[in-house]
Amino acid sequence: MKTTFALLFAAAASLASAGVVITPILEDQVVPKVADDCFFGVTTPQGCATIRKSRVVPAPKKQ
């Protein structure tokens, strides 16, 4: 169990240091576009991203 946690932590740290961590962008984090800022998605202070419509993720349906 400790080994699994250590591997997951190392992978997360590696992705975070590479700037690959995906963070959901909400409507209050969007800034107005200027000229050709982003070809797709929206502009944020950190760069381009796709926007997430809601803060709540629906629970999976039980079968």
mmCIF file of C-alpha atoms in Angstrom:
data_model
loop_
_atom_site.group_PDB
_atom_site.id
_atom_site.type_symbol
_atom_site.label_atom_id
_atom_site.label_comp_id
_atom_site.label_asym_id
_atom_site.label_seq_id
_atom_site.Cartn_x
_atom_site.Cartn_y
_atom_site.Cartn_z
ATOM 1 C CA MET A 1 0.000 0.000 0.000
ATOM 2 C CA LYS A 2 2.826 2.395 0.826
ATOM 3 C CA THR A 3 4.514 1.557 -2.467
ATOM 4 C CA THR A 4 1.343 2.277 -4.431
ATOM 5 C CA PHE A 5 0.890 5.600 -2.661
ATOM 6 C CA ALA A 6 4.534 6.512 -3.268
ATOM 7 C CA LEU A 7 4.222 5.709 -6.973
ATOM 8 C CA LEU A 8 1.019 7.722 -7.330
ATOM 9 C CA PHE A 9 2.555 10.641 -5.458
ATOM 10 C CA ALA A 10 5.681 10.529 -7.626
ATOM 11 C CA ALA A 11 3.576 10.472 -10.799
ATOM 12 C CA ALA A 12 1.464 13.409 -9.604
ATOM 13 C CA ALA A 13 4.572 15.391 -8.654
ATOM 14 C CA SER A 14 6.120 14.670 -12.033
ATOM 15 C CA LEU A 15 3.014 15.844 -13.900
ATOM 16 C CA ALA A 16 2.679 18.941 -11.715
ATOM 17 C CA SER A 17 6.271 19.961 -12.312
ATOM 18 C CA ALA A 18 5.760 19.497 -16.053
ATOM 19 C CA GLY A 19 2.671 21.709 -16.024
ATOM 20 C CA VAL A 20 0.413 18.950 -17.326
ATOM 21 C CA VAL A 21 -2.104 18.891 -14.481
ATOM 22 C CA ILE A 22 -5.598 19.527 -15.829
ATOM 23 C CA THR A 23 -7.627 21.939 -13.726
ATOM 24 C CA PRO A 24 -11.291 22.577 -14.518
ATOM 25 C CA ILE A 25 -11.828 26.184 -15.642
ATOM 26 C CA LEU A 26 -15.015 27.802 -14.381
ATOM 27 C CA GLU A 27 -16.781 30.875 -15.767
ATOM 28 C CA ASP A 28 -15.439 33.212 -13.060
ATOM 29 C CA GLN A 29 -11.834 32.454 -14.137
ATOM 30 C CA VAL A 30 -12.251 33.648 -17.741
ATOM 31 C CA VAL A 31 -10.843 36.963 -18.969
ATOM 32 C CA PRO A 32 -11.858 38.776 -22.192
ATOM 33 C CA LYS A 33 -10.047 37.724 -25.375
ATOM 34 C CA VAL A 34 -7.709 40.151 -27.098
ATOM 35 C CA ALA A 35 -7.174 39.703 -30.861
ATOM 36 C CA ASP A 36 -6.138 36.068 -31.508
ATOM 37 C CA ASP A 37 -5.478 34.926 -27.930
ATOM 38 C CA CYS A 38 -6.939 31.429 -28.185
ATOM 39 C CA PHE A 39 -7.986 29.596 -31.312
ATOM 40 C CA PHE A 40 -10.226 27.287 -29.246
ATOM 41 C CA GLY A 41 -11.674 27.568 -25.769
ATOM 42 C CA VAL A 42 -11.402 30.596 -23.515
ATOM 43 C CA THR A 43 -8.639 32.835 -22.207
ATOM 44 C CA THR A 44 -7.525 32.645 -18.569
ATOM 45 C CA PRO A 45 -4.689 34.447 -16.775
ATOM 46 C CA GLN A 46 -2.594 31.258 -17.176
ATOM 47 C CA GLY A 47 -3.385 30.693 -20.873
ATOM 48 C CA CYS A 48 -5.982 28.949 -23.038
ATOM 49 C CA ALA A 49 -8.404 26.326 -21.770
ATOM 50 C CA THR A 50 -11.783 24.767 -22.315
ATOM 51 C CA ILE A 51 -14.518 25.844 -19.946
ATOM 52 C CA ARG A 52 -16.502 23.620 -17.631
ATOM 53 C CA LYS A 53 -20.188 24.499 -17.484
ATOM 54 C CA SER A 54 -20.968 23.562 -13.865
ATOM 55 C CA ARG A 55 -19.277 23.086 -10.529
ATOM 56 C CA VAL A 56 -21.202 19.914 -9.718
ATOM 57 C CA VAL A 57 -20.308 16.597 -11.298
ATOM 58 C CA PRO A 58 -23.341 14.310 -11.495
ATOM 59 C CA ALA A 59 -23.105 10.967 -9.731
ATOM 60 C CA PRO A 60 -23.065 7.898 -11.944
ATOM 61 C CA LYS A 61 -26.436 6.227 -12.386
ATOM 62 C CA LYS A 62 -26.967 2.907 -10.635
ATOM 63 C CA GLN A 63 -28.024 0.022 -12.810
#
